[in-house]
mmCIF file of C-alpha atoms in Angstrom:
data_model
loop_
_atom_site.group_PDB
_atom_site.id
_atom_site.type_symbol
_atom_site.label_atom_id
_atom_site.label_comp_id
_atom_site.label_asym_id
_atom_site.label_seq_id
_atom_site.Cartn_x
_atom_site.Cartn_y
_atom_site.Cartn_z
ATOM 1 C CA MET A 1 29.970 172.579 189.689
ATOM 2 C CA SER A 2 31.785 174.439 186.628
ATOM 3 C CA LYS A 3 33.958 173.853 183.601
ATOM 4 C CA LEU A 4 36.820 176.438 183.436
ATOM 5 C CA MET A 5 39.141 177.026 180.437
ATOM 6 C CA ILE A 6 42.485 178.845 181.171
ATOM 7 C CA ILE A 7 44.601 180.349 178.370
ATOM 8 C CA GLY A 8 48.169 180.552 179.570
ATOM 9 C CA CYS A 9 50.795 178.655 181.691
ATOM 10 C CA GLY A 10 53.231 181.024 183.008
ATOM 11 C CA GLY A 11 54.004 182.069 186.562
ATOM 12 C CA VAL A 12 50.517 183.765 187.254
ATOM 13 C CA ALA A 13 48.619 181.078 185.270
ATOM 14 C CA SER A 14 50.313 178.449 187.355
ATOM 15 C CA VAL A 15 48.991 179.903 190.652
ATOM 16 C CA ALA A 16 45.721 180.283 189.156
ATOM 17 C CA ILE A 17 45.599 176.736 188.092
ATOM 18 C CA HIS A 18 46.660 175.521 191.542
ATOM 19 C CA LYS A 19 44.016 177.287 193.287
ATOM 20 C CA VAL A 20 41.258 176.385 190.800
ATOM 21 C CA CYS A 21 42.241 172.660 191.685
ATOM 22 C CA GLN A 22 42.095 173.467 195.481
ATOM 23 C CA ASN A 23 38.652 174.932 194.794
ATOM 24 C CA ASP A 24 37.635 171.731 193.291
ATOM 25 C CA GLY A 25 34.072 171.887 194.969
ATOM 26 C CA VAL A 26 33.404 174.816 192.345
ATOM 27 C CA PHE A 27 35.507 173.842 189.395
ATOM 28 C CA ASP A 28 34.946 170.187 188.762
ATOM 29 C CA GLU A 29 36.737 170.323 185.133
ATOM 30 C CA LEU A 30 39.589 172.615 183.747
ATOM 31 C CA LEU A 31 41.150 172.830 180.357
ATOM 32 C CA ILE A 32 44.692 174.482 180.247
ATOM 33 C CA ALA A 33 45.383 175.716 176.983
ATOM 34 C CA SER A 34 48.871 177.361 175.790
ATOM 35 C CA ARG A 35 51.062 177.795 172.760
ATOM 36 C CA THR A 36 53.605 175.638 174.761
ATOM 37 C CA VAL A 37 51.444 172.441 175.514
ATOM 38 C CA SER A 38 54.297 170.643 177.215
ATOM 39 C CA LYS A 39 54.029 173.335 180.111
ATOM 40 C CA CYS A 40 50.369 172.580 180.508
ATOM 41 C CA ASP A 41 50.935 168.650 180.435
ATOM 42 C CA ALA A 42 53.623 168.924 183.265
ATOM 43 C CA LEU A 43 51.305 170.938 185.427
ATOM 44 C CA LYS A 44 48.566 168.588 184.995
ATOM 45 C CA GLU A 45 50.799 165.615 185.817
ATOM 46 C CA LYS A 46 51.746 167.480 188.999
ATOM 47 C CA LEU A 47 48.225 168.340 190.149
ATOM 48 C CA GLN A 48 46.063 165.609 188.909
ATOM 49 C CA GLY A 49 46.609 163.212 191.770
ATOM 50 C CA GLN A 50 45.822 166.076 194.421
ATOM 51 C CA THR A 51 42.508 167.394 193.212
ATOM 52 C CA LYS A 52 38.920 166.157 192.140
ATOM 53 C CA THR A 53 39.118 168.603 189.261
ATOM 54 C CA LYS A 54 39.422 166.770 186.041
ATOM 55 C CA ILE A 55 42.236 168.282 184.036
ATOM 56 C CA THR A 56 42.736 168.303 180.240
ATOM 57 C CA THR A 57 45.322 170.114 178.108
ATOM 58 C CA ALA A 58 45.558 171.744 174.579
ATOM 59 C CA GLN A 59 47.859 173.683 172.141
ATOM 60 C CA ILE A 60 46.520 176.908 171.140
ATOM 61 C CA ASP A 61 48.002 180.186 169.558
ATOM 62 C CA ALA A 62 45.549 182.785 171.452
ATOM 63 C CA ASP A 63 46.199 185.130 168.394
ATOM 64 C CA ASP A 64 44.255 182.818 166.204
ATOM 65 C CA VAL A 65 40.666 183.463 166.810
ATOM 66 C CA GLU A 66 39.117 180.912 164.500
ATOM 67 C CA ALA A 67 41.174 178.072 166.101
ATOM 68 C CA LEU A 68 40.424 179.488 169.504
ATOM 69 C CA THR A 69 36.904 179.622 168.778
ATOM 70 C CA LYS A 70 36.855 176.152 167.572
ATOM 71 C CA LEU A 71 38.507 174.962 170.927
ATOM 72 C CA ILE A 72 36.107 176.863 173.154
ATOM 73 C CA LYS A 73 33.242 175.430 171.469
ATOM 74 C CA GLU A 74 34.616 171.888 171.586
ATOM 75 C CA TYR A 75 35.167 172.100 175.448
ATOM 76 C CA GLN A 76 31.978 174.192 176.201
ATOM 77 C CA PRO A 77 33.426 175.954 179.296
ATOM 78 C CA ASP A 78 31.171 177.880 181.586
ATOM 79 C CA ALA A 79 33.902 180.602 181.555
ATOM 80 C CA LEU A 80 37.330 181.475 180.134
ATOM 81 C CA LEU A 81 40.206 183.055 182.358
ATOM 82 C CA ASN A 82 42.804 184.786 180.075
ATOM 83 C CA VAL A 83 46.265 184.777 181.779
ATOM 84 C CA ALA A 84 48.107 184.950 178.702
ATOM 85 C CA LEU A 85 49.768 188.199 177.442
ATOM 86 C CA PRO A 86 47.723 191.477 177.430
ATOM 87 C CA TYR A 87 48.485 191.761 173.664
ATOM 88 C CA GLN A 88 46.108 188.956 173.003
ATOM 89 C CA ASP A 89 43.344 190.413 175.196
ATOM 90 C CA LEU A 90 41.157 191.426 172.159
ATOM 91 C CA THR A 91 41.558 188.273 170.087
ATOM 92 C CA ILE A 92 40.414 186.075 173.157
ATOM 93 C CA MET A 93 37.535 188.565 173.809
ATOM 94 C CA ASP A 94 36.517 187.869 170.089
ATOM 95 C CA ALA A 95 36.651 184.147 170.420
ATOM 96 C CA CYS A 96 34.637 184.179 173.671
ATOM 97 C CA LEU A 97 31.881 186.313 172.079
ATOM 98 C CA ALA A 98 31.905 183.954 168.988
ATOM 99 C CA ALA A 99 31.641 180.986 171.107
ATOM 100 C CA GLY A 100 29.221 182.383 173.772
ATOM 101 C CA VAL A 101 31.300 182.207 176.832
ATOM 102 C CA ASP A 102 32.001 184.758 179.827
ATOM 103 C CA TYR A 103 35.569 186.364 179.838
ATOM 104 C CA ILE A 104 37.807 187.128 182.831
ATOM 105 C CA ASP A 105 41.262 188.720 182.604
ATOM 106 C CA THR A 106 43.933 190.181 185.000
ATOM 107 C CA ALA A 107 45.497 192.934 182.852
ATOM 108 C CA ASN A 108 44.151 195.283 180.162
ATOM 109 C CA PHE A 109 44.839 195.423 176.527
ATOM 110 C CA GLU A 110 48.393 196.669 175.231
ATOM 111 C CA PRO A 111 49.742 196.356 171.885
ATOM 112 C CA GLU A 112 52.470 194.277 170.979
ATOM 113 C CA ASP A 113 53.811 196.524 168.280
ATOM 114 C CA THR A 114 53.558 200.251 169.440
ATOM 115 C CA GLU A 115 54.457 201.514 165.983
ATOM 116 C CA ASP A 116 51.606 199.769 164.011
ATOM 117 C CA PRO A 117 50.169 202.703 162.013
ATOM 118 C CA GLU A 118 46.450 201.791 162.732
ATOM 119 C CA TRP A 119 47.099 201.466 166.584
ATOM 120 C CA ARG A 120 49.147 204.708 166.559
ATOM 121 C CA LYS A 121 46.532 206.854 165.075
ATOM 122 C CA ILE A 122 44.001 205.803 167.605
ATOM 123 C CA TYR A 123 46.732 206.058 170.538
ATOM 124 C CA ASP A 124 47.878 209.630 169.371
ATOM 125 C CA LYS A 125 44.206 211.051 169.414
ATOM 126 C CA ARG A 126 43.666 209.444 173.001
ATOM 127 C CA CYS A 127 46.860 211.254 174.479
ATOM 128 C CA LYS A 128 45.579 214.467 173.225
ATOM 129 C CA GLU A 129 41.914 214.130 174.370
ATOM 130 C CA LEU A 130 42.610 212.555 177.770
ATOM 131 C CA GLY A 131 46.238 213.645 178.488
ATOM 132 C CA PHE A 132 47.998 210.361 179.359
ATOM 133 C CA SER A 133 50.677 208.549 177.522
ATOM 134 C CA ALA A 134 50.662 205.082 178.747
ATOM 135 C CA TYR A 135 50.283 202.409 176.032
ATOM 136 C CA PHE A 136 47.891 200.428 177.978
ATOM 137 C CA ASP A 137 44.251 201.524 178.599
ATOM 138 C CA TYR A 138 40.740 200.060 178.984
ATOM 139 C CA SER A 139 39.362 202.037 175.787
ATOM 140 C CA TRP A 140 39.898 198.982 173.559
ATOM 141 C CA GLN A 141 37.983 196.565 175.938
ATOM 142 C CA TRP A 142 35.346 199.052 176.888
ATOM 143 C CA ALA A 143 34.554 199.202 173.442
ATOM 144 C CA TYR A 144 33.231 195.637 173.623
ATOM 145 C CA GLU A 145 30.456 196.816 175.981
ATOM 146 C CA ASP A 146 27.556 196.616 173.483
ATOM 147 C CA LYS A 147 28.689 193.381 171.996
ATOM 148 C CA PHE A 148 28.888 191.562 175.377
ATOM 149 C CA LYS A 149 25.530 192.996 176.521
ATOM 150 C CA GLN A 150 23.870 191.908 173.406
ATOM 151 C CA ALA A 151 25.325 188.528 173.754
ATOM 152 C CA GLY A 152 24.241 188.269 177.459
ATOM 153 C CA LEU A 153 27.861 187.612 178.494
ATOM 154 C CA THR A 154 29.988 188.845 181.053
ATOM 155 C CA ALA A 155 33.458 190.216 180.684
ATOM 156 C CA LEU A 156 35.384 190.880 183.928
ATOM 157 C CA LEU A 157 38.445 192.911 183.251
ATOM 158 C CA GLY A 158 41.450 193.036 185.597
ATOM 159 C CA THR A 159 41.039 190.611 188.515
ATOM 160 C CA GLY A 160 44.659 190.299 189.657
ATOM 161 C CA PHE A 161 45.816 192.381 192.780
ATOM 162 C CA ASP A 162 46.568 195.563 191.287
ATOM 163 C CA PRO A 163 44.301 196.010 189.146
ATOM 164 C CA GLY A 164 41.776 193.832 190.710
ATOM 165 C CA VAL A 165 41.852 193.640 194.526
ATOM 166 C CA THR A 166 42.658 197.278 194.868
ATOM 167 C CA SER A 167 39.717 198.229 192.998
ATOM 168 C CA VAL A 168 37.683 195.671 195.232
ATOM 169 C CA PHE A 169 39.290 197.428 198.315
ATOM 170 C CA ALA A 170 37.933 200.880 196.923
ATOM 171 C CA ALA A 171 34.335 199.324 196.438
ATOM 172 C CA TYR A 172 34.465 197.956 200.055
ATOM 173 C CA ALA A 173 35.585 201.326 201.457
ATOM 174 C CA LYS A 174 32.924 202.921 199.728
ATOM 175 C CA LYS A 175 30.263 200.444 200.906
ATOM 176 C CA HIS A 176 31.346 200.087 204.414
ATOM 177 C CA TYR A 177 33.468 203.094 205.702
ATOM 178 C CA PHE A 178 32.711 206.317 203.884
ATOM 179 C CA ASP A 179 29.857 208.506 202.863
ATOM 180 C CA THR A 180 32.195 210.047 200.279
ATOM 181 C CA ILE A 181 35.890 209.293 199.440
ATOM 182 C CA ASP A 182 38.025 212.148 198.658
ATOM 183 C CA THR A 183 41.397 210.386 197.793
ATOM 184 C CA ILE A 184 42.875 207.023 197.013
ATOM 185 C CA ASP A 185 46.508 206.213 197.111
ATOM 186 C CA ILE A 186 47.280 202.624 195.930
ATOM 187 C CA LEU A 187 50.577 201.473 197.402
ATOM 188 C CA ASP A 188 52.298 198.459 195.982
ATOM 189 C CA CYS A 189 55.561 197.235 197.967
ATOM 190 C CA ASN A 190 57.632 194.312 197.002
ATOM 191 C CA GLY A 191 60.259 193.622 199.734
ATOM 192 C CA GLY A 192 61.365 190.468 198.265
ATOM 193 C CA ASP A 193 64.975 189.811 197.355
ATOM 194 C CA HIS A 194 65.739 187.013 194.653
ATOM 195 C CA GLY A 195 69.535 187.362 194.577
ATOM 196 C CA TYR A 196 70.050 188.311 191.091
ATOM 197 C CA ALA A 197 71.786 191.747 189.961
ATOM 198 C CA PHE A 198 68.688 192.433 187.861
ATOM 199 C CA ALA A 199 65.270 190.466 187.248
ATOM 200 C CA THR A 200 61.674 191.365 187.040
ATOM 201 C CA ASN A 201 58.991 189.586 189.037
ATOM 202 C CA PHE A 202 56.433 189.425 186.512
ATOM 203 C CA ASN A 203 56.751 189.372 182.533
ATOM 204 C CA PRO A 204 59.810 191.643 181.523
ATOM 205 C CA GLU A 205 58.066 192.902 178.445
ATOM 206 C CA ILE A 206 55.058 194.288 180.663
ATOM 207 C CA ASN A 207 56.937 195.188 183.776
ATOM 208 C CA LEU A 208 59.693 197.102 181.993
ATOM 209 C CA ARG A 209 57.285 198.976 179.606
ATOM 210 C CA GLU A 210 55.101 199.991 182.648
ATOM 211 C CA VAL A 211 57.754 201.144 184.872
ATOM 212 C CA SER A 212 59.668 203.235 181.981
ATOM 213 C CA ALA A 213 56.502 205.057 180.796
ATOM 214 C CA PRO A 214 55.687 208.533 182.100
ATOM 215 C CA GLY A 215 53.770 208.660 185.396
ATOM 216 C CA SER A 216 50.259 209.946 185.785
ATOM 217 C CA TYR A 217 47.661 210.376 188.436
ATOM 218 C CA MET A 218 43.975 211.640 188.354
ATOM 219 C CA GLU A 219 42.993 214.697 189.998
ATOM 220 C CA ASN A 220 39.392 216.539 189.809
ATOM 221 C CA GLY A 221 38.510 214.208 186.940
ATOM 222 C CA LYS A 222 41.637 215.119 184.640
ATOM 223 C CA TRP A 223 44.976 213.246 184.119
ATOM 224 C CA VAL A 224 48.080 214.854 185.330
ATOM 225 C CA GLU A 225 51.168 213.340 183.606
ATOM 226 C CA ILE A 226 54.755 213.769 184.879
ATOM 227 C CA PRO A 227 58.210 212.380 183.838
ATOM 228 C CA ALA A 228 58.936 208.595 184.762
ATOM 229 C CA MET A 229 60.104 208.262 188.392
ATOM 230 C CA SER A 230 59.825 211.970 188.967
ATOM 231 C CA ILE A 231 57.706 211.743 192.204
ATOM 232 C CA LYS A 232 59.316 209.756 195.053
ATOM 233 C CA ARG A 233 57.840 209.018 198.467
ATOM 234 C CA GLU A 234 59.226 206.951 201.560
ATOM 235 C CA TYR A 235 56.691 204.728 203.333
ATOM 236 C CA ASP A 236 57.039 202.524 206.247
ATOM 237 C CA PHE A 237 55.331 199.208 205.387
ATOM 238 C CA GLU A 238 54.214 196.542 207.808
ATOM 239 C CA GLY A 239 56.228 193.310 207.156
ATOM 240 C CA VAL A 240 58.726 195.043 204.829
ATOM 241 C CA GLY A 241 59.881 198.234 206.659
ATOM 242 C CA LYS A 242 60.671 201.743 205.021
ATOM 243 C CA LYS A 243 60.828 201.883 201.256
ATOM 244 C CA ASP A 244 61.156 204.379 198.564
ATOM 245 C CA MET A 245 58.351 204.442 196.165
ATOM 246 C CA TYR A 246 57.569 206.188 192.986
ATOM 247 C CA LEU A 247 54.247 207.533 191.259
ATOM 248 C CA LEU A 248 53.508 205.434 188.136
ATOM 249 C CA HIS A 249 50.543 205.246 185.792
ATOM 250 C CA HIS A 250 48.457 202.044 186.429
ATOM 251 C CA GLU A 251 45.208 200.986 184.955
ATOM 252 C CA GLU A 252 43.133 200.882 187.879
ATOM 253 C CA ILE A 253 43.337 204.617 188.122
ATOM 254 C CA GLU A 254 41.408 205.073 184.765
ATOM 255 C CA ALA A 255 38.587 202.661 186.001
ATOM 256 C CA LEU A 256 38.137 204.184 189.290
ATOM 257 C CA GLY A 257 38.207 207.406 187.774
ATOM 258 C CA ARG A 258 35.376 206.583 185.683
ATOM 259 C CA ASN A 259 33.233 204.415 188.044
ATOM 260 C CA MET A 260 33.971 206.851 191.089
ATOM 261 C CA PRO A 261 34.104 210.476 189.740
ATOM 262 C CA GLU A 262 33.461 211.855 193.244
ATOM 263 C CA VAL A 263 37.097 211.105 194.203
ATOM 264 C CA LYS A 264 39.146 214.036 193.930
ATOM 265 C CA ARG A 265 42.378 212.377 193.520
ATOM 266 C CA ILE A 266 43.740 208.805 192.533
ATOM 267 C CA ARG A 267 47.504 207.800 192.684
ATOM 268 C CA PHE A 268 49.469 204.656 192.353
ATOM 269 C CA PHE A 269 53.024 204.053 193.825
ATOM 270 C CA MET A 270 55.306 201.236 193.584
ATOM 271 C CA THR A 271 58.622 200.433 195.403
ATOM 272 C CA PHE A 272 61.853 199.979 193.570
ATOM 273 C CA GLY A 273 65.410 199.683 194.667
ATOM 274 C CA GLN A 274 68.132 201.800 193.360
ATOM 275 C CA SER A 275 69.997 198.890 191.584
ATOM 276 C CA TYR A 276 66.794 198.025 189.677
ATOM 277 C CA LEU A 277 66.384 201.515 188.480
ATOM 278 C CA ASP A 278 69.893 201.856 187.506
ATOM 279 C CA HIS A 279 69.642 198.718 185.343
ATOM 280 C CA MET A 280 66.348 199.788 183.724
ATOM 281 C CA ARG A 281 67.726 203.263 182.860
ATOM 282 C CA CYS A 282 70.886 201.811 181.484
ATOM 283 C CA LEU A 283 68.755 199.409 179.306
ATOM 284 C CA GLU A 284 66.405 202.240 178.275
ATOM 285 C CA ASN A 285 69.297 204.405 177.175
ATOM 286 C CA VAL A 286 70.910 201.729 174.904
ATOM 287 C CA GLY A 287 67.452 200.799 173.358
ATOM 288 C CA MET A 288 66.663 197.549 174.969
ATOM 289 C CA LEU A 289 63.286 198.470 176.040
ATOM 290 C CA SER A 290 61.923 199.387 172.498
ATOM 291 C CA THR A 291 59.261 197.428 170.965
ATOM 292 C CA THR A 292 60.167 198.474 167.564
ATOM 293 C CA PRO A 293 61.500 195.459 165.316
ATOM 294 C CA ILE A 294 65.341 195.747 164.169
ATOM 295 C CA ASN A 295 67.356 193.749 161.736
ATOM 296 C CA TYR A 296 70.302 191.882 163.005
ATOM 297 C CA ASN A 297 72.203 189.600 160.916
ATOM 298 C CA GLY A 298 69.297 189.294 158.392
ATOM 299 C CA GLN A 299 66.893 188.462 161.194
ATOM 300 C CA GLU A 300 64.090 190.660 162.541
ATOM 301 C CA ILE A 301 64.226 190.872 166.398
ATOM 302 C CA VAL A 302 62.218 193.101 169.002
ATOM 303 C CA PRO A 303 64.888 194.464 171.417
ATOM 304 C CA ILE A 304 62.569 193.859 174.550
ATOM 305 C CA GLN A 305 61.633 190.538 173.670
ATOM 306 C CA PHE A 306 65.372 189.670 173.126
ATOM 307 C CA LEU A 307 66.042 191.153 176.518
ATOM 308 C CA LYS A 308 63.090 188.902 177.963
ATOM 309 C CA ALA A 309 64.812 185.760 176.778
ATOM 310 C CA LEU A 310 68.330 186.898 178.604
ATOM 311 C CA LEU A 311 66.548 187.747 181.900
ATOM 312 C CA PRO A 312 65.715 185.226 184.320
ATOM 313 C CA ASP A 313 62.118 183.571 183.974
ATOM 314 C CA PRO A 314 59.890 185.242 186.742
ATOM 315 C CA ALA A 315 58.385 181.766 187.132
ATOM 316 C CA SER A 316 61.868 180.472 188.057
ATOM 317 C CA LEU A 317 62.393 183.093 190.980
ATOM 318 C CA GLY A 318 60.073 181.280 193.617
ATOM 319 C CA PRO A 319 62.771 179.126 195.353
ATOM 320 C CA ARG A 320 65.295 182.142 195.576
ATOM 321 C CA THR A 321 62.945 184.807 196.767
ATOM 322 C CA LYS A 322 62.764 185.874 200.410
ATOM 323 C CA GLY A 323 60.795 188.708 202.222
ATOM 324 C CA LYS A 324 57.240 190.118 201.956
ATOM 325 C CA THR A 325 55.116 192.121 199.908
ATOM 326 C CA ASN A 326 52.549 194.750 201.145
ATOM 327 C CA ILE A 327 49.994 195.961 198.904
ATOM 328 C CA GLY A 328 46.954 198.107 199.485
ATOM 329 C CA CYS A 329 44.947 201.489 199.412
ATOM 330 C CA ILE A 330 44.863 204.283 201.778
ATOM 331 C CA PHE A 331 41.486 206.321 201.479
ATOM 332 C CA THR A 332 40.626 209.559 202.930
ATOM 333 C CA GLY A 333 37.107 211.283 203.039
ATOM 334 C CA LYS A 334 33.928 211.633 205.208
ATOM 335 C CA LYS A 335 31.473 209.468 207.044
ATOM 336 C CA ASP A 336 28.729 210.877 208.967
ATOM 337 C CA GLY A 337 29.953 214.583 208.415
ATOM 338 C CA LYS A 338 33.495 213.763 209.875
ATOM 339 C CA GLU A 339 36.731 213.065 208.467
ATOM 340 C CA ARG A 340 37.966 209.677 208.002
ATOM 341 C CA SER A 341 41.094 207.652 206.854
ATOM 342 C CA ILE A 342 41.651 204.077 206.584
ATOM 343 C CA TYR A 343 44.394 201.825 204.958
ATOM 344 C CA ILE A 344 43.164 198.330 203.612
ATOM 345 C CA TYR A 345 46.118 196.004 202.864
ATOM 346 C CA ASN A 346 47.528 192.550 202.397
ATOM 347 C CA VAL A 347 51.003 191.332 203.479
ATOM 348 C CA CYS A 348 52.149 188.167 201.532
ATOM 349 C CA ASP A 349 55.266 186.149 202.265
ATOM 350 C CA HIS A 350 57.457 185.040 199.414
ATOM 351 C CA GLN A 351 58.554 181.798 200.926
ATOM 352 C CA GLU A 352 54.985 180.848 202.226
ATOM 353 C CA CYS A 353 53.795 181.142 198.683
ATOM 354 C CA PHE A 354 56.533 178.817 197.409
ATOM 355 C CA LYS A 355 55.756 176.246 199.981
ATOM 356 C CA GLU A 356 52.190 176.250 199.071
ATOM 357 C CA VAL A 357 52.050 176.491 195.125
ATOM 358 C CA GLY A 358 55.826 176.718 194.089
ATOM 359 C CA SER A 359 55.651 180.298 193.394
ATOM 360 C CA GLN A 360 56.853 183.967 194.391
ATOM 361 C CA ALA A 361 54.501 186.312 196.048
ATOM 362 C CA ILE A 362 54.095 188.571 192.907
ATOM 363 C CA SER A 363 52.644 185.641 190.797
ATOM 364 C CA TYR A 364 50.715 184.500 193.779
ATOM 365 C CA THR A 365 48.948 187.871 194.611
ATOM 366 C CA THR A 366 47.971 187.905 190.990
ATOM 367 C CA GLY A 367 46.857 184.396 190.533
ATOM 368 C CA VAL A 368 44.671 183.947 193.641
ATOM 369 C CA PRO A 369 42.432 187.090 192.758
ATOM 370 C CA ALA A 370 42.204 185.547 189.204
ATOM 371 C CA MET A 371 40.819 182.211 190.634
ATOM 372 C CA ILE A 372 38.305 184.334 192.821
ATOM 373 C CA GLY A 373 37.159 186.286 189.820
ATOM 374 C CA ALA A 374 36.542 183.279 187.834
ATOM 375 C CA MET A 375 34.742 181.670 190.869
ATOM 376 C CA LEU A 376 32.317 184.568 191.323
ATOM 377 C CA VAL A 377 31.372 184.765 187.513
ATOM 378 C CA VAL A 378 30.908 180.812 187.298
ATOM 379 C CA THR A 379 28.817 180.797 190.425
ATOM 380 C CA GLY A 380 26.708 183.747 189.194
ATOM 381 C CA GLN A 381 27.413 186.072 192.213
ATOM 382 C CA TRP A 382 29.289 188.358 189.632
ATOM 383 C CA LYS A 383 27.346 188.049 186.500
ATOM 384 C CA LYS A 384 25.516 190.421 184.229
ATOM 385 C CA PRO A 385 25.779 191.288 180.515
ATOM 386 C CA GLY A 386 28.542 193.795 179.499
ATOM 387 C CA VAL A 387 32.257 194.628 180.278
ATOM 388 C CA PHE A 388 33.060 195.424 183.988
ATOM 389 C CA THR A 389 36.277 196.093 186.334
ATOM 390 C CA THR A 390 36.102 194.572 189.927
ATOM 391 C CA ASP A 391 34.995 197.806 191.551
ATOM 392 C CA GLU A 392 31.459 197.442 189.510
ATOM 393 C CA PHE A 393 30.183 194.407 191.697
ATOM 394 C CA ASP A 394 29.347 193.810 195.316
ATOM 395 C CA PRO A 395 32.965 193.679 197.083
ATOM 396 C CA ASP A 396 31.949 191.481 199.967
ATOM 397 C CA PRO A 397 32.044 187.974 198.415
ATOM 398 C CA TYR A 398 35.437 188.825 197.108
ATOM 399 C CA MET A 399 36.865 190.104 200.246
ATOM 400 C CA ASP A 400 35.560 187.113 202.016
ATOM 401 C CA ALA A 401 37.158 184.913 199.508
ATOM 402 C CA LEU A 402 40.574 186.566 199.826
ATOM 403 C CA ASN A 403 40.490 185.728 203.372
ATOM 404 C CA LYS A 404 39.540 182.142 202.629
ATOM 405 C CA TRP A 405 42.067 181.397 199.580
ATOM 406 C CA GLY A 406 45.222 183.119 201.038
ATOM 407 C CA LEU A 407 45.200 186.791 200.955
ATOM 408 C CA PRO A 408 43.987 187.964 204.306
ATOM 409 C CA TRP A 409 43.615 191.671 204.656
ATOM 410 C CA LYS A 410 43.625 194.261 207.267
ATOM 411 C CA VAL A 411 41.891 197.590 207.906
ATOM 412 C CA VAL A 412 43.969 200.252 209.825
ATOM 413 C CA GLU A 413 42.125 203.397 210.908
ATOM 414 C CA ASN A 414 43.988 206.663 210.722
ATOM 415 C CA PRO A 415 47.177 205.487 208.860
ATOM 416 C CA VAL A 416 50.034 207.516 208.071
ATOM 417 C CA LEU A 417 49.118 209.431 204.638
ATOM 418 C CA VAL A 418 51.297 209.950 201.768
ATOM 419 C CA ASP A 419 51.881 213.776 200.970
#
């Protein structure tokens, strides 16, 4: 039995909280903390009659390390699950270190203000040395390795679906199907339709910045960067059909490239409809995706945050969204001296997710693995001092948990490959 503290109460957090409460044999106590405590209270009211888990709530500003440390020490959880904004990863890690608690998140750090001079200096240096220009990367959190080791604490990074499950798929393929892996193609397909002219399926600030950035992939241990949306492929996805997909930069490429250096090429593709791309390019062209504050009528606003306020809340898309997602990895390599290729993937139904937890599948496929990662840490199955991504542990208990908690997966031999 364990106590878990969750920071955040948005769409992904709501799914993770539902799943924690379903798993009340492991999580007997839960603290939900967010800047907007009314959201936490509403979720507590909804769930507390359906679970044995004792739920409490608290108001917290996750940017305030001192206040967050105080709250963690008062509650004394076995671990903290961060499903707040990636901007807040480092302050929450600082608080976990100060309070002596294990840390878990779903997405790596990126800055809120990309024009901050101190951050920009380090970022420009990284761009020159490594060759990719995405704003998000693991270096800031990997820098905590010695601190977590010395404290005897575990930091589990990126236990969503991608990153998270996709990296577990890679570890599973390596353990059970290959002697050597040559290539990994990560394919993320959302075949859902929410009926809006334009909306994002998760936090618009994060989603739009990620999609509008230059694409990149890793080949022979080095980054290759390309203009945004310049590599397009079509793929026929089970449960969805044929979809156009585009090569993007994504954080698990960085982690897999470091932890599996023998892999010759790692790429990430995501599907988009033409309407989404047209809207995004228009917004980018008029400056609405900028993170640089501007002055409007005497008030400072950040364009992309203003846009976020105008767009539908991703958490509200559940009742409107129909269709399925299909996310997985295609691996090529060798086993017993022979060429081999497999495809490991999950198909998830938006409407079934809404029936179960009141969420669309994008939040569901991130929130379920968040709970699984937390479960493996608090039960000691994935616990060792330091900072780790999900491909650095035994994949088997995670893969078993995916089948148990709502994300069953398939393995297909000799799939159609992506050229």
